């Protein structure tokens, strides 16, 4: 009994100790609880469960005390000693976290993986996988980290740190610069775990991710979210810093500056103050406040030698360069290069020096500095240096070297759009000055295609100049017209180029306009006299010869050098001549020969003197001056035309034998020139004028026999047939053309010979021979103009014989053979007439409508309208007819207009609208009086109108007017008959 009591007492003591320790633990008195739990865990006499629990709580007490090493030892001993304990799952989890916090990541993973293995359905599986992912992330093992974090996300039911999991995987994506995925996972926290303490941090990170994506608008949107205010001071600073930089990247310097200034007013570490001051200085630099920027950069440069201090020294030099203080800038650049020769900015400092020297036209010093700068590993610095070297060489007219520098720059600057464009422009200019105009054009065109707004005026100017040099003046004008510069020098050159482009295109009205503008604006320019000279030439081109002559005269008075310009002097003489000042022109042409006796324009001047007399019908003086040309300039290329002109002058004086003699001089002395044909024509007309056509034939026959190898012999021999045909000796013509075909079977005139044989046969009513000849032409030469003429003649023969299907077939074949010929409207019109004659009116309608629709503006389109109107009149569709006819009567003043006006009268007469009919016929008499057929027919119809009105007196006057005008014509007979009826 005593023994039992003692045992019970001891047990109660142990129970009270465990309960006491547990109370201490719950009251956070972990040191005391640890001591009791530790002691209890080593006593063998207490029950096993309490001993196990004491071991577990001893470990937890140390953990709460932050004794990580002791806690880990206790937990390790616990899981080894009591593998079946209910606390094993939690112990493994806590041990894993302990090792994680101690950065013993491998051990941490082992415990978490053991937990997952031993407790596959644990409600801590997802969280354990999260910690495994975090441990890999801490070791930068991103692939493994991503695998376990993604797994932890799928196990959200057993993951009480799901928000942390999303945050961790988002950070992983940030680390590997996959910012889109990072944003996506940070967004999960904001969308589904907005109350998480990580939500403001996720908001911050999203803003920073957008910043890194260069999506600054979204960065600003995210970094100004109200939740940012829930961040701690450090993170708030980071948010504002990135916000300011986002504004900076968007060139919103005002907002960026405001944030920097706000941050600088806060209590900051020295390092943060430097960072912010540097940013603020950069803003001032970007907003052209170079002196203010310099003061901050200069202060930072002397405050420290860290990266900010070093960079600030460089940028202080840049500030001085931009403010125009080149001396101080160079001193700072030199100081920078001396102090930090291996710094990446050293080459940029060399570039800065080179830029300063370049702006001061110190080419040699600039080149020295720039050549050092191109050794830079920084692509932008190297690219800029190469580009400026190219520009330097351009200025010095060393175009081959400038081209090479620009090419080198282009090879490395494709990622810098502005610099690449600048080098492209320089390369194009180099190619232009090297006369590689095609390459220059390609460069400029590619530059415009890539960025049409880059140096648009300069690019288009050189592109225009390149096209101008290539004589593509339409293209040069296109690009001159795009230029809208404020640069006066460029505007002057553009205006000059534009004027010359119009001049070279022979668009003299526009050339006059622009040369006039140039002369008006740049009176004292070195090129003004040249512009005046071209202005005079342009006036000459638009036949304002008086204006041209006055400008030439003024130029000769004030610019003595032009007096030695034979071309200008010749144009002056021509202007006088064309202006009708013949006597002055003759005088100046003679003066030109005295001033420039060896000029290539001396003999043309003498020829024009003869030509002036010829135009004045003073043929004797013309002959005298033409003979003077032959005497003074015996080697002139104008001798043949002078002889020809002498022949023409004698012809006009009716001295035919003398004319033949001079025409014959061309045949004898200049048989190889084209004037031989004119000479033969002259001899032909002279013999015909003497009523000796047979002599012309004999002359041609003898010439061909004497000159069998002349390249013009076939053309001359062909004229024998022409002479017979003109004399209406058609049988002889057939014989001559047939003889030509046999003598010159390879001549290009063979189709013409067969054609004229056909024409001659038709005139002799030898229709079979005519048809045969025209068919020969059509079969072999249908795609030529003479082939179409033959088809027309053949169709006329068939139509006259009323064989309309054959006529239509010939015309259709010709149309199909040459669908693009300008004679297709004529062929269609003839087809339409043949269709009317064959009573195929529906087809005729379609044909005439085709002409009107597709060949508007041609004479056959207007004729087709008359034919359609006539058909409508026959069908009594007067309104349709009037629509067609009124347009022609109002717009045309030729015979077609007269016919249309007459038909309008006929329509009103048919409608018994006599007053309107009279008005229409009177309009024919008033406006179309020169077209006798319609004038006379109108008089006859006016008589009929007055008969209808019972105005017999007026009717008699109209009929008598017809009789008086055409006494023996059918119209006169008709008028007589009607007069007798009255």
PDB file of C-alpha atoms in Angstrom, residues 382-645:
ATOM      1  CA  UNK A 382      31.339  53.165 -83.122  1.00  0.00           C
ATOM      2  CA  UNK A 383      28.423  53.728 -85.517  1.00  0.00           C
ATOM      3  CA  UNK A 384      28.228  57.450 -84.727  1.00  0.00           C
ATOM      4  CA  UNK A 385      31.982  57.832 -85.107  1.00  0.00           C
ATOM      5  CA  UNK A 386      31.997  56.090 -88.492  1.00  0.00           C
ATOM      6  CA  UNK A 387      29.041  58.187 -89.622  1.00  0.00           C
ATOM      7  CA  UNK A 388      30.659  61.491 -88.632  1.00  0.00           C
ATOM      8  CA  UNK A 389      33.900  60.391 -90.298  1.00  0.00           C
ATOM      9  CA  UNK A 390      31.856  59.766 -93.453  1.00  0.00           C
ATOM     10  CA  UNK A 391      30.292  63.228 -93.186  1.00  0.00           C
ATOM     11  CA  UNK A 392      33.736  64.727 -92.615  1.00  0.00           C
ATOM     12  CA  UNK A 393      35.023  63.101 -95.783  1.00  0.00           C
ATOM     13  CA  UNK A 394      31.938  64.291 -97.663  1.00  0.00           C
ATOM     14  CA  UNK A 395      32.680  67.900 -96.668  1.00  0.00           C
ATOM     15  CA  UNK A 396      36.265  67.449 -97.833  1.00  0.00           C
ATOM     16  CA  UNK A 397      35.038  65.943-101.144  1.00  0.00           C
ATOM     17  CA  UNK A 398      36.786  62.646-100.412  1.00  0.00           C
ATOM     18  CA  UNK A 399      33.820  60.667-101.634  1.00  0.00           C
ATOM     19  CA  UNK A 400      35.391  57.223-101.956  1.00  0.00           C
ATOM     20  CA  UNK A 401      36.499  57.321 -98.309  1.00  0.00           C
ATOM     21  CA  UNK A 402      33.167  58.774 -97.158  1.00  0.00           C
ATOM     22  CA  UNK A 403      31.371  55.917 -98.913  1.00  0.00           C
ATOM     23  CA  UNK A 404      33.558  53.345 -97.118  1.00  0.00           C
ATOM     24  CA  UNK A 405      32.912  54.886 -93.691  1.00  0.00           C
ATOM     25  CA  UNK A 406      29.148  54.963 -94.299  1.00  0.00           C
ATOM     26  CA  UNK A 407      29.184  51.342 -95.452  1.00  0.00           C
ATOM     27  CA  UNK A 408      31.022  50.324 -92.261  1.00  0.00           C
ATOM     28  CA  UNK A 409      28.475  52.260 -90.200  1.00  0.00           C
ATOM     29  CA  UNK A 410      25.562  50.534 -91.928  1.00  0.00           C
ATOM     30  CA  UNK A 411      26.983  47.088 -91.162  1.00  0.00           C
ATOM     31  CA  UNK A 412      26.692  47.652 -87.413  1.00  0.00           C
ATOM     32  CA  UNK A 413      23.846  50.130 -86.850  1.00  0.00           C
ATOM     33  CA  UNK A 414      20.753  48.289 -88.105  1.00  0.00           C
ATOM     34  CA  UNK A 415      19.352  48.227 -84.554  1.00  0.00           C
ATOM     35  CA  UNK A 416      19.604  52.026 -84.227  1.00  0.00           C
ATOM     36  CA  UNK A 417      17.019  53.345 -86.666  1.00  0.00           C
ATOM     37  CA  UNK A 418      18.071  56.990 -86.598  1.00  0.00           C
ATOM     38  CA  UNK A 419      21.780  56.280 -86.927  1.00  0.00           C
ATOM     39  CA  UNK A 420      21.187  53.704 -89.657  1.00  0.00           C
ATOM     40  CA  UNK A 421      19.096  56.214 -91.601  1.00  0.00           C
ATOM     41  CA  UNK A 422      21.775  58.883 -91.181  1.00  0.00           C
ATOM     42  CA  UNK A 423      24.446  56.554 -92.561  1.00  0.00           C
ATOM     43  CA  UNK A 424      22.117  55.529 -95.425  1.00  0.00           C
ATOM     44  CA  UNK A 425      21.623  59.170 -96.359  1.00  0.00           C
ATOM     45  CA  UNK A 426      25.377  59.770 -96.259  1.00  0.00           C
ATOM     46  CA  UNK A 427      26.026  56.724 -98.432  1.00  0.00           C
ATOM     47  CA  UNK A 428      23.470  57.917-100.980  1.00  0.00           C
ATOM     48  CA  UNK A 429      25.085  61.378-101.122  1.00  0.00           C
ATOM     49  CA  UNK A 430      28.524  59.768-101.548  1.00  0.00           C
ATOM     50  CA  UNK A 431      27.249  57.615-104.412  1.00  0.00           C
ATOM     51  CA  UNK A 432      25.728  60.727-105.990  1.00  0.00           C
ATOM     52  CA  UNK A 433      29.016  62.612-105.963  1.00  0.00           C
ATOM     53  CA  UNK A 434      30.806  59.498-107.261  1.00  0.00           C
ATOM     54  CA  UNK A 435      28.354  59.611-110.218  1.00  0.00           C
ATOM     55  CA  UNK A 436      26.916  56.235-109.190  1.00  0.00           C
ATOM     56  CA  UNK A 437      23.430  57.578-109.730  1.00  0.00           C
ATOM     57  CA  UNK A 438      21.602  54.239-109.828  1.00  0.00           C
ATOM     58  CA  UNK A 439      23.152  53.196-106.505  1.00  0.00           C
ATOM     59  CA  UNK A 440      22.358  56.615-105.048  1.00  0.00           C
ATOM     60  CA  UNK A 441      18.722  56.330-106.148  1.00  0.00           C
ATOM     61  CA  UNK A 442      18.428  52.844-104.663  1.00  0.00           C
ATOM     62  CA  UNK A 443      19.781  54.105-101.319  1.00  0.00           C
ATOM     63  CA  UNK A 444      17.472  57.110-101.200  1.00  0.00           C
ATOM     64  CA  UNK A 445      14.394  55.132-102.294  1.00  0.00           C
ATOM     65  CA  UNK A 446      15.052  52.468 -99.630  1.00  0.00           C
ATOM     66  CA  UNK A 447      15.513  55.193 -97.009  1.00  0.00           C
ATOM     67  CA  UNK A 448      12.181  56.816 -97.921  1.00  0.00           C
ATOM     68  CA  UNK A 449      10.463  53.425 -97.889  1.00  0.00           C
ATOM     69  CA  UNK A 450      11.934  52.701 -94.451  1.00  0.00           C
ATOM     70  CA  UNK A 451      11.315  56.113 -92.903  1.00  0.00           C
ATOM     71  CA  UNK A 452       9.791  58.764 -95.170  1.00  0.00           C
ATOM     72  CA  UNK A 453      10.064  61.448 -92.471  1.00  0.00           C
ATOM     73  CA  UNK A 454      13.814  61.131 -91.900  1.00  0.00           C
ATOM     74  CA  UNK A 455      15.589  64.191 -93.342  1.00  0.00           C
ATOM     75  CA  UNK A 456      12.808  64.240 -95.924  1.00  0.00           C
ATOM     76  CA  UNK A 457      13.870  67.452 -97.646  1.00  0.00           C
ATOM     77  CA  UNK A 458      17.532  66.522 -97.961  1.00  0.00           C
ATOM     78  CA  UNK A 459      16.745  62.958 -99.080  1.00  0.00           C
ATOM     79  CA  UNK A 460      14.259  64.084-101.718  1.00  0.00           C
ATOM     80  CA  UNK A 461      16.630  66.804-102.917  1.00  0.00           C
ATOM     81  CA  UNK A 462      19.487  64.381-103.587  1.00  0.00           C
ATOM     82  CA  UNK A 463      17.061  61.850-105.023  1.00  0.00           C
ATOM     83  CA  UNK A 464      15.766  64.532-107.389  1.00  0.00           C
ATOM     84  CA  UNK A 465      19.331  65.513-108.298  1.00  0.00           C
ATOM     85  CA  UNK A 466      20.206  61.857-108.968  1.00  0.00           C
ATOM     86  CA  UNK A 467      17.242  61.409-111.290  1.00  0.00           C
ATOM     87  CA  UNK A 468      18.146  64.720-112.938  1.00  0.00           C
ATOM     88  CA  UNK A 469      21.699  63.502-113.554  1.00  0.00           C
ATOM     89  CA  UNK A 470      20.204  60.347-115.067  1.00  0.00           C
ATOM     90  CA  UNK A 471      18.052  62.586-117.305  1.00  0.00           C
ATOM     91  CA  UNK A 472      14.842  61.220-115.809  1.00  0.00           C
ATOM     92  CA  UNK A 473      13.390  64.682-115.399  1.00  0.00           C
ATOM     93  CA  UNK A 474       9.825  63.594-114.627  1.00  0.00           C
ATOM     94  CA  UNK A 475      11.109  61.621-111.637  1.00  0.00           C
ATOM     95  CA  UNK A 476      13.330  64.508-110.544  1.00  0.00           C
ATOM     96  CA  UNK A 477      10.314  66.834-110.584  1.00  0.00           C
ATOM     97  CA  UNK A 478       8.319  64.421-108.451  1.00  0.00           C
ATOM     98  CA  UNK A 479      10.901  64.640-105.684  1.00  0.00           C
ATOM     99  CA  UNK A 480      11.653  68.368-106.046  1.00  0.00           C
ATOM    100  CA  UNK A 481       7.925  68.940-105.499  1.00  0.00           C
ATOM    101  CA  UNK A 482       7.973  67.041-102.180  1.00  0.00           C
ATOM    102  CA  UNK A 483      10.594  69.357-100.675  1.00  0.00           C
ATOM    103  CA  UNK A 484       9.142  71.856 -98.182  1.00  0.00           C
ATOM    104  CA  UNK A 485      12.271  73.122 -96.467  1.00  0.00           C
ATOM    105  CA  UNK A 486      12.850  76.335 -94.547  1.00  0.00           C
ATOM    106  CA  UNK A 487      16.535  76.188 -95.467  1.00  0.00           C
ATOM    107  CA  UNK A 488      17.001  79.040 -97.931  1.00  0.00           C
ATOM    108  CA  UNK A 489      19.997  77.476 -99.702  1.00  0.00           C
ATOM    109  CA  UNK A 490      18.113  74.233-100.250  1.00  0.00           C
ATOM    110  CA  UNK A 491      15.016  76.124-101.400  1.00  0.00           C
ATOM    111  CA  UNK A 492      17.113  78.003-103.944  1.00  0.00           C
ATOM    112  CA  UNK A 493      18.705  74.813-105.309  1.00  0.00           C
ATOM    113  CA  UNK A 494      15.335  73.088-105.414  1.00  0.00           C
ATOM    114  CA  UNK A 495      13.756  75.933-107.360  1.00  0.00           C
ATOM    115  CA  UNK A 496      16.674  75.926-109.808  1.00  0.00           C
ATOM    116  CA  UNK A 497      16.486  72.157-110.268  1.00  0.00           C
ATOM    117  CA  UNK A 498      12.722  72.270-110.740  1.00  0.00           C
ATOM    118  CA  UNK A 499      13.023  74.981-113.402  1.00  0.00           C
ATOM    119  CA  UNK A 500      15.722  73.029-115.250  1.00  0.00           C
ATOM    120  CA  UNK A 501      13.664  69.820-115.078  1.00  0.00           C
ATOM    121  CA  UNK A 502      10.733  71.507-116.787  1.00  0.00           C
ATOM    122  CA  UNK A 503      13.147  73.046-119.286  1.00  0.00           C
ATOM    123  CA  UNK A 504      14.692  69.675-120.158  1.00  0.00           C
ATOM    124  CA  UNK A 505      11.206  68.146-120.470  1.00  0.00           C
ATOM    125  CA  UNK A 506      10.477  70.946-122.942  1.00  0.00           C
ATOM    126  CA  UNK A 507       7.616  72.013-120.682  1.00  0.00           C
ATOM    127  CA  UNK A 508       8.495  75.606-121.430  1.00  0.00           C
ATOM    128  CA  UNK A 509       5.437  77.292-119.820  1.00  0.00           C
ATOM    129  CA  UNK A 510       6.391  75.822-116.433  1.00  0.00           C
ATOM    130  CA  UNK A 511      10.072  76.461-117.069  1.00  0.00           C
ATOM    131  CA  UNK A 512       9.217  80.129-117.678  1.00  0.00           C
ATOM    132  CA  UNK A 513       7.277  80.269-114.415  1.00  0.00           C
ATOM    133  CA  UNK A 514      10.044  78.794-112.263  1.00  0.00           C
ATOM    134  CA  UNK A 515      12.988  80.559-113.929  1.00  0.00           C
ATOM    135  CA  UNK A 516      11.074  83.811-113.514  1.00  0.00           C
ATOM    136  CA  UNK A 517      10.607  83.030-109.818  1.00  0.00           C
ATOM    137  CA  UNK A 518      14.302  82.236-109.457  1.00  0.00           C
ATOM    138  CA  UNK A 519      15.386  85.430-111.210  1.00  0.00           C
ATOM    139  CA  UNK A 520      12.963  87.442-109.069  1.00  0.00           C
ATOM    140  CA  UNK A 521      14.068  85.945-105.736  1.00  0.00           C
ATOM    141  CA  UNK A 522      17.807  85.621-106.281  1.00  0.00           C
ATOM    142  CA  UNK A 523      18.783  88.708-108.268  1.00  0.00           C
ATOM    143  CA  UNK A 524      22.361  88.707-106.965  1.00  0.00           C
ATOM    144  CA  UNK A 525      22.986  84.959-107.141  1.00  0.00           C
ATOM    145  CA  UNK A 526      25.927  83.645-109.131  1.00  0.00           C
ATOM    146  CA  UNK A 527      23.589  81.554-111.273  1.00  0.00           C
ATOM    147  CA  UNK A 528      21.091  84.299-112.044  1.00  0.00           C
ATOM    148  CA  UNK A 529      22.447  84.999-115.546  1.00  0.00           C
ATOM    149  CA  UNK A 530      22.302  81.330-116.397  1.00  0.00           C
ATOM    150  CA  UNK A 531      18.697  81.309-115.138  1.00  0.00           C
ATOM    151  CA  UNK A 532      17.944  84.359-117.311  1.00  0.00           C
ATOM    152  CA  UNK A 533      19.509  82.652-120.300  1.00  0.00           C
ATOM    153  CA  UNK A 534      17.315  79.566-119.772  1.00  0.00           C
ATOM    154  CA  UNK A 535      14.349  81.863-119.182  1.00  0.00           C
ATOM    155  CA  UNK A 536      14.973  83.403-122.590  1.00  0.00           C
ATOM    156  CA  UNK A 537      15.310  79.904-124.098  1.00  0.00           C
ATOM    157  CA  UNK A 538      12.006  78.947-122.456  1.00  0.00           C
ATOM    158  CA  UNK A 539      10.235  81.995-123.846  1.00  0.00           C
ATOM    159  CA  UNK A 540      11.647  80.956-127.195  1.00  0.00           C
ATOM    160  CA  UNK A 541      10.169  77.486-126.599  1.00  0.00           C
ATOM    161  CA  UNK A 542       6.655  78.884-126.034  1.00  0.00           C
ATOM    162  CA  UNK A 543       7.100  81.082-129.106  1.00  0.00           C
ATOM    163  CA  UNK A 544       7.127  84.321-127.143  1.00  0.00           C
ATOM    164  CA  UNK A 545      10.013  85.419-129.270  1.00  0.00           C
ATOM    165  CA  UNK A 546       9.848  89.085-128.403  1.00  0.00           C
ATOM    166  CA  UNK A 547      10.264  88.339-124.702  1.00  0.00           C
ATOM    167  CA  UNK A 548      13.104  85.956-125.488  1.00  0.00           C
ATOM    168  CA  UNK A 549      14.865  88.523-127.675  1.00  0.00           C
ATOM    169  CA  UNK A 550      14.569  91.241-125.024  1.00  0.00           C
ATOM    170  CA  UNK A 551      16.115  89.010-122.330  1.00  0.00           C
ATOM    171  CA  UNK A 552      18.948  87.900-124.638  1.00  0.00           C
ATOM    172  CA  UNK A 553      19.603  91.532-125.508  1.00  0.00           C
ATOM    173  CA  UNK A 554      19.652  92.540-121.828  1.00  0.00           C
ATOM    174  CA  UNK A 555      22.015  89.667-120.988  1.00  0.00           C
ATOM    175  CA  UNK A 556      24.430  90.633-123.750  1.00  0.00           C
ATOM    176  CA  UNK A 557      24.439  94.212-122.457  1.00  0.00           C
ATOM    177  CA  UNK A 558      25.263  93.333-118.829  1.00  0.00           C
ATOM    178  CA  UNK A 559      27.162  90.060-119.123  1.00  0.00           C
ATOM    179  CA  UNK A 560      30.089  90.442-121.481  1.00  0.00           C
ATOM    180  CA  UNK A 561      30.957  86.754-121.154  1.00  0.00           C
ATOM    181  CA  UNK A 562      27.706  85.842-122.868  1.00  0.00           C
ATOM    182  CA  UNK A 563      28.800  87.834-125.928  1.00  0.00           C
ATOM    183  CA  UNK A 564      31.266  85.012-126.470  1.00  0.00           C
ATOM    184  CA  UNK A 565      28.539  82.384-126.254  1.00  0.00           C
ATOM    185  CA  UNK A 566      27.653  81.584-129.860  1.00  0.00           C
ATOM    186  CA  UNK A 567      24.743  79.345-128.819  1.00  0.00           C
ATOM    187  CA  UNK A 568      23.113  82.134-126.819  1.00  0.00           C
ATOM    188  CA  UNK A 569      23.756  84.626-129.623  1.00  0.00           C
ATOM    189  CA  UNK A 570      22.168  82.254-132.134  1.00  0.00           C
ATOM    190  CA  UNK A 571      19.091  81.883-129.942  1.00  0.00           C
ATOM    191  CA  UNK A 572      18.927  85.677-129.743  1.00  0.00           C
ATOM    192  CA  UNK A 573      18.967  85.908-133.531  1.00  0.00           C
ATOM    193  CA  UNK A 574      16.324  83.214-133.809  1.00  0.00           C
ATOM    194  CA  UNK A 575      14.164  85.072-131.281  1.00  0.00           C
ATOM    195  CA  UNK A 576      14.341  88.230-133.376  1.00  0.00           C
ATOM    196  CA  UNK A 577      13.405  86.242-136.449  1.00  0.00           C
ATOM    197  CA  UNK A 578      10.541  84.424-134.766  1.00  0.00           C
ATOM    198  CA  UNK A 579       9.321  87.680-133.225  1.00  0.00           C
ATOM    199  CA  UNK A 580       8.836  89.026-136.757  1.00  0.00           C
ATOM    200  CA  UNK A 581      11.819  91.370-136.554  1.00  0.00           C
ATOM    201  CA  UNK A 582      13.243  90.019-139.778  1.00  0.00           C
ATOM    202  CA  UNK A 583      15.569  92.869-140.638  1.00  0.00           C
ATOM    203  CA  UNK A 584      17.108  92.877-137.135  1.00  0.00           C
ATOM    204  CA  UNK A 585      17.401  89.099-137.302  1.00  0.00           C
ATOM    205  CA  UNK A 586      19.212  89.227-140.659  1.00  0.00           C
ATOM    206  CA  UNK A 587      21.591  91.852-139.294  1.00  0.00           C
ATOM    207  CA  UNK A 588      22.364  89.829-136.145  1.00  0.00           C
ATOM    208  CA  UNK A 589      22.761  86.549-138.044  1.00  0.00           C
ATOM    209  CA  UNK A 590      25.353  88.287-140.226  1.00  0.00           C
ATOM    210  CA  UNK A 591      26.997  89.745-137.079  1.00  0.00           C
ATOM    211  CA  UNK A 592      27.163  86.269-135.564  1.00  0.00           C
ATOM    212  CA  UNK A 593      29.167  85.046-138.550  1.00  0.00           C
ATOM    213  CA  UNK A 594      31.597  87.915-138.126  1.00  0.00           C
ATOM    214  CA  UNK A 595      31.965  87.374-134.359  1.00  0.00           C
ATOM    215  CA  UNK A 596      32.166  83.579-134.557  1.00  0.00           C
ATOM    216  CA  UNK A 597      33.490  82.733-138.041  1.00  0.00           C
ATOM    217  CA  UNK A 598      34.521  79.238-136.909  1.00  0.00           C
ATOM    218  CA  UNK A 599      31.374  78.502-134.947  1.00  0.00           C
ATOM    219  CA  UNK A 600      29.276  75.509-135.840  1.00  0.00           C
ATOM    220  CA  UNK A 601      26.392  77.953-135.930  1.00  0.00           C
ATOM    221  CA  UNK A 602      27.921  80.214-138.596  1.00  0.00           C
ATOM    222  CA  UNK A 603      26.595  78.289-141.608  1.00  0.00           C
ATOM    223  CA  UNK A 604      23.135  77.714-140.022  1.00  0.00           C
ATOM    224  CA  UNK A 605      23.012  81.503-139.456  1.00  0.00           C
ATOM    225  CA  UNK A 606      23.668  82.138-143.122  1.00  0.00           C
ATOM    226  CA  UNK A 607      21.062  79.556-144.080  1.00  0.00           C
ATOM    227  CA  UNK A 608      18.427  81.256-141.903  1.00  0.00           C
ATOM    228  CA  UNK A 609      19.160  84.564-143.647  1.00  0.00           C
ATOM    229  CA  UNK A 610      18.289  82.891-146.944  1.00  0.00           C
ATOM    230  CA  UNK A 611      15.245  81.282-145.345  1.00  0.00           C
ATOM    231  CA  UNK A 612      13.977  84.654-144.074  1.00  0.00           C
ATOM    232  CA  UNK A 613      14.121  86.065-147.608  1.00  0.00           C
ATOM    233  CA  UNK A 614      12.447  82.889-148.890  1.00  0.00           C
ATOM    234  CA  UNK A 615       9.558  83.333-146.434  1.00  0.00           C
ATOM    235  CA  UNK A 616       9.231  86.924-147.554  1.00  0.00           C
ATOM    236  CA  UNK A 617       8.826  85.603-151.134  1.00  0.00           C
ATOM    237  CA  UNK A 618      11.984  87.515-151.989  1.00  0.00           C
ATOM    238  CA  UNK A 619      13.307  84.518-153.868  1.00  0.00           C
ATOM    239  CA  UNK A 620      16.099  86.389-155.633  1.00  0.00           C
ATOM    240  CA  UNK A 621      17.643  87.489-152.310  1.00  0.00           C
ATOM    241  CA  UNK A 622      17.024  84.005-150.943  1.00  0.00           C
ATOM    242  CA  UNK A 623      18.969  82.517-153.878  1.00  0.00           C
ATOM    243  CA  UNK A 624      21.765  85.038-153.345  1.00  0.00           C
ATOM    244  CA  UNK A 625      22.126  84.166-149.639  1.00  0.00           C
ATOM    245  CA  UNK A 626      21.878  80.421-150.166  1.00  0.00           C
ATOM    246  CA  UNK A 627      24.635  80.723-152.766  1.00  0.00           C
ATOM    247  CA  UNK A 628      26.618  82.797-150.240  1.00  0.00           C
ATOM    248  CA  UNK A 629      26.381  79.871-147.801  1.00  0.00           C
ATOM    249  CA  UNK A 630      27.736  77.497-150.483  1.00  0.00           C
ATOM    250  CA  UNK A 631      30.572  79.918-151.194  1.00  0.00           C
ATOM    251  CA  UNK A 632      31.532  80.732-147.568  1.00  0.00           C
ATOM    252  CA  UNK A 633      31.057  77.290-146.091  1.00  0.00           C
ATOM    253  CA  UNK A 634      31.852  74.736-148.793  1.00  0.00           C
ATOM    254  CA  UNK A 635      32.159  71.899-146.244  1.00  0.00           C
ATOM    255  CA  UNK A 636      28.898  72.664-144.468  1.00  0.00           C
ATOM    256  CA  UNK A 637      26.431  69.838-143.922  1.00  0.00           C
ATOM    257  CA  UNK A 638      23.798  72.332-145.052  1.00  0.00           C
ATOM    258  CA  UNK A 639      25.024  72.411-148.666  1.00  0.00           C
ATOM    259  CA  UNK A 640      22.447  69.856-149.903  1.00  0.00           C
ATOM    260  CA  UNK A 641      19.530  71.697-148.307  1.00  0.00           C
ATOM    261  CA  UNK A 642      20.935  74.977-149.602  1.00  0.00           C
ATOM    262  CA  UNK A 643      20.908  73.539-153.140  1.00  0.00           C
ATOM    263  CA  UNK A 644      17.396  72.244-152.540  1.00  0.00           C
ATOM    264  CA  UNK A 645      16.277  75.650-151.263  1.00  0.00           C
TER     265      UNK A 645
END
